[in-house]
Amino acid sequence: MTLTLTVSDDVRALAPGFTHVAIEAHGLVNGPSNEAGSALLDDAARRLAVRLGGRAPHEDPHMAAWRETYTAFGSKPSRTRNSAEALAKRALSGAGLPRINLLVDLYNAVSVAHLIPVGGEDIDRIEGGMRLIRATGEEDFVTVAGGEETVEHPDAGEVVWRDDAGVTCRRWNWRQGPRTRLTERTTSGIFLLESLAPMPVAEVTAAAAELAELLAKFSPGADIAVRAPESSA
């Protein structure tokens, strides 16, 4: 069954240049990070360095657009970076990119190489469809702090992804909640690539095709469908 993804009119008005491409995959095989995934992450860091040509990640026009959008809904982009900028900053530092699990490593590699925020959610843990909205501030976001589960609430007006149970990702693509994250037990996932103008739609489409190829390579026999880009323009 196809997972429903909707973008509210309020978000479309906030970011008229927003485009997202979704990949829905069933029959996935996940597992611990391995040498192949690690090699992809290392290659992504090299591709990023070439792309930036000595600039800081936030100086890239696409990352600058995300910073402007974060500011528009009340978040401080230097403190709560979009997921692609945060990963890029790590990739260029001595810390390097984290190794999480194979599926997460695959989409993180694509995110870094293309400087596009990419997220992955376990479809079996999502309740109802997913919606990108501006929060009222009363929604529940279940996260972990200090090793214990805790409930936070987004700021009023903050852009969040949510399902019927609550918020799945805060500040658009800044922090994912543990409830729907991809684990080594995940077999069905939705992968979301998000871009803003001035990034051409063709580039986010190419990044999605690259991720779909990687998913097919590491999960032979999986049912993988790339949806057409959906734009707010």
XYZ file of C-alpha atoms in Angstrom:
233
model
C 0.000 0.000 0.000
C 1.275 3.467 -0.906
C 2.015 5.725 2.041
C 0.251 9.075 1.782
C 2.438 12.190 1.963
C 0.835 15.643 2.057
C 2.215 19.171 2.324
C -0.001 21.807 3.943
C -0.885 25.037 2.180
C 0.843 26.964 4.985
C 4.141 25.222 4.236
C 3.735 25.717 0.496
C 3.202 29.430 1.087
C 6.283 29.603 3.314
C 8.535 27.834 0.796
C 7.141 28.105 -2.741
C 10.342 26.599 -4.152
C 10.029 23.381 -2.145
C 10.237 20.057 -3.996
C 10.285 16.556 -2.564
C 10.836 13.149 -4.082
C 9.807 10.014 -2.193
C 11.078 6.475 -2.586
C 8.894 3.740 -1.129
C 10.604 0.392 -0.630
C 9.406 -2.975 0.641
C 11.412 -6.144 1.192
C 14.479 -4.257 2.368
C 17.350 -5.988 4.127
C 19.061 -3.854 6.740
C 21.952 -4.622 9.029
C 24.937 -3.087 10.787
C 27.187 -0.637 8.991
C 29.678 -2.478 6.833
C 32.738 -1.790 4.685
C 30.710 -1.183 1.548
C 28.497 1.404 3.231
C 31.516 3.014 4.860
C 33.201 3.317 1.468
C 30.120 5.079 0.101
C 30.219 7.567 2.975
C 33.911 8.257 2.403
C 33.283 8.757 -1.321
C 30.372 11.095 -0.523
C 32.679 13.232 1.622
C 35.122 13.474 -1.293
C 32.312 14.422 -3.688
C 31.146 17.066 -1.235
C 34.611 18.615 -0.992
C 34.769 18.882 -4.781
C 31.277 20.376 -4.904
C 32.055 23.040 -2.321
C 35.491 23.925 -3.711
C 36.739 25.259 -0.399
C 33.505 26.963 0.659
C 31.754 26.218 3.931
C 28.537 24.179 3.548
C 26.317 27.141 4.511
C 27.788 29.141 1.619
C 26.297 26.746 -0.931
C 23.209 28.382 -2.517
C 20.964 25.434 -1.641
C 22.046 25.449 1.999
C 21.643 29.234 2.086
C 18.040 28.792 0.904
C 17.375 26.326 3.715
C 18.839 28.794 6.223
C 16.513 31.514 4.953
C 13.529 29.174 5.254
C 14.465 28.092 8.772
C 14.687 31.757 9.752
C 11.272 32.376 8.186
C 9.565 29.900 10.532
C 11.423 31.097 13.613
C 14.370 28.718 13.936
C 17.992 29.799 14.202
C 19.766 27.997 11.334
C 23.223 28.325 12.872
C 22.011 26.401 15.940
C 19.531 23.994 14.345
C 20.983 23.177 10.956
C 19.037 21.279 8.312
C 20.113 17.654 8.147
C 22.213 18.028 4.983
C 24.223 20.961 6.334
C 24.776 19.197 9.655
C 26.060 16.075 7.904
C 28.212 18.116 5.529
C 29.809 19.931 8.446
C 30.664 16.580 10.036
C 31.937 15.158 6.757
C 34.465 17.987 6.434
C 35.567 17.801 10.072
C 37.917 15.419 11.798
C 34.933 13.556 13.223
C 33.801 12.351 9.806
C 30.389 10.934 9.003
C 28.655 8.681 11.529
C 28.030 5.014 10.786
C 24.484 4.155 11.930
C 23.218 1.123 10.032
C 23.336 0.144 6.384
C 20.111 1.815 5.220
C 20.851 5.043 7.074
C 24.418 5.034 5.753
C 23.102 4.742 2.186
C 20.777 7.711 2.407
C 23.308 9.779 4.361
C 25.843 9.198 1.586
C 23.408 10.491 -1.026
C 22.512 13.450 1.185
C 26.138 14.501 1.596
C 27.167 13.949 -2.016
C 24.276 16.054 -3.349
C 23.819 18.456 -0.392
C 20.152 17.522 -0.156
C 18.327 16.731 3.099
C 17.325 13.058 2.981
C 15.322 11.202 5.617
C 14.184 7.636 6.079
C 11.215 6.340 8.062
C 10.097 2.812 8.894
C 6.699 2.477 7.227
C 5.589 -0.188 9.701
C 6.031 2.329 12.541
C 4.082 5.137 10.882
C 0.451 5.580 11.910
C -1.719 6.824 9.059
C -0.185 9.113 6.451
C 2.620 11.630 6.875
C 1.970 15.361 6.739
C 4.296 18.346 6.529
C 2.636 21.130 8.528
C 3.240 24.236 10.586
C 2.804 23.152 14.185
C 0.349 24.578 16.679
C 2.837 23.900 19.480
C 0.611 21.308 21.135
C 1.783 18.282 19.128
C 3.763 15.552 20.909
C 7.315 14.743 19.846
C 8.624 11.666 21.634
C 12.402 11.665 21.857
C 15.176 10.442 24.145
C 17.129 12.706 26.486
C 19.674 11.491 29.004
C 18.881 7.905 28.077
C 15.197 8.246 28.944
C 12.127 8.765 26.798
C 10.673 12.247 27.031
C 7.941 14.246 25.286
C 8.715 17.617 23.733
C 6.477 20.029 21.861
C 7.449 21.975 18.748
C 7.290 25.741 18.696
C 4.129 27.286 17.321
C 4.636 27.845 13.600
C 7.536 25.409 13.388
C 7.522 23.209 10.272
C 7.300 19.530 11.231
C 6.590 16.161 9.717
C 3.924 14.252 11.625
C 1.671 11.207 11.419
C -1.490 10.340 13.337
C 0.506 9.575 16.507
C 2.549 12.770 16.652
C 5.582 14.556 15.262
C 8.135 12.354 13.495
C 10.687 15.060 12.651
C 11.138 18.532 14.129
C 12.172 21.743 12.360
C 11.409 20.267 8.937
C 14.372 17.871 8.757
C 16.490 18.787 11.753
C 15.788 16.040 14.304
C 14.032 12.728 13.689
C 12.184 10.991 16.491
C 13.221 7.454 17.471
C 9.731 5.977 17.013
C 9.872 5.791 13.201
C 13.595 5.647 12.533
C 15.119 2.885 10.416
C 16.542 0.067 12.522
C 18.222 -3.200 11.655
C 14.767 -4.814 11.804
C 13.292 -2.485 9.182
C 11.937 -4.141 6.039
C 9.762 -1.324 4.618
C 10.857 2.278 4.364
C 9.939 5.644 2.926
C 12.887 7.813 1.900
C 12.292 11.516 1.380
C 14.604 13.866 -0.513
C 13.814 17.559 0.005
C 15.048 20.548 -1.968
C 14.440 24.280 -2.291
C 15.004 26.673 -5.152
C 17.572 27.391 -6.580
C 18.377 23.666 -6.755
C 17.057 22.328 -10.078
C 14.373 19.656 -9.784
C 16.522 17.520 -12.097
C 19.214 17.346 -9.428
C 16.964 16.094 -6.638
C 15.503 13.616 -9.134
C 18.997 12.374 -9.983
C 19.823 12.007 -6.297
C 16.656 9.949 -5.799
C 17.609 7.700 -8.708
C 21.051 7.182 -7.146
C 19.522 6.233 -3.801
C 17.037 3.862 -5.460
C 19.927 2.124 -7.234
C 21.798 1.719 -3.960
C 18.725 0.302 -2.222
C 18.275 -2.199 -5.050
C 21.954 -3.151 -4.901
C 21.990 -3.813 -1.164
C 18.466 -5.305 -0.976
C 18.184 -7.516 -4.088
C 14.574 -8.339 -4.854
C 13.136 -5.390 -2.930
C 10.086 -3.634 -4.369
C 11.293 -0.047 -4.891
C 9.178 2.756 -6.362
C 10.389 6.307 -6.983
C 7.546 8.796 -7.017
C 7.469 11.779 -9.334
C 8.747 15.041 -7.827
C 6.111 17.116 -6.034
C 6.730 20.840 -6.102
C 5.185 23.803 -4.319
C 5.987 26.108 -7.215
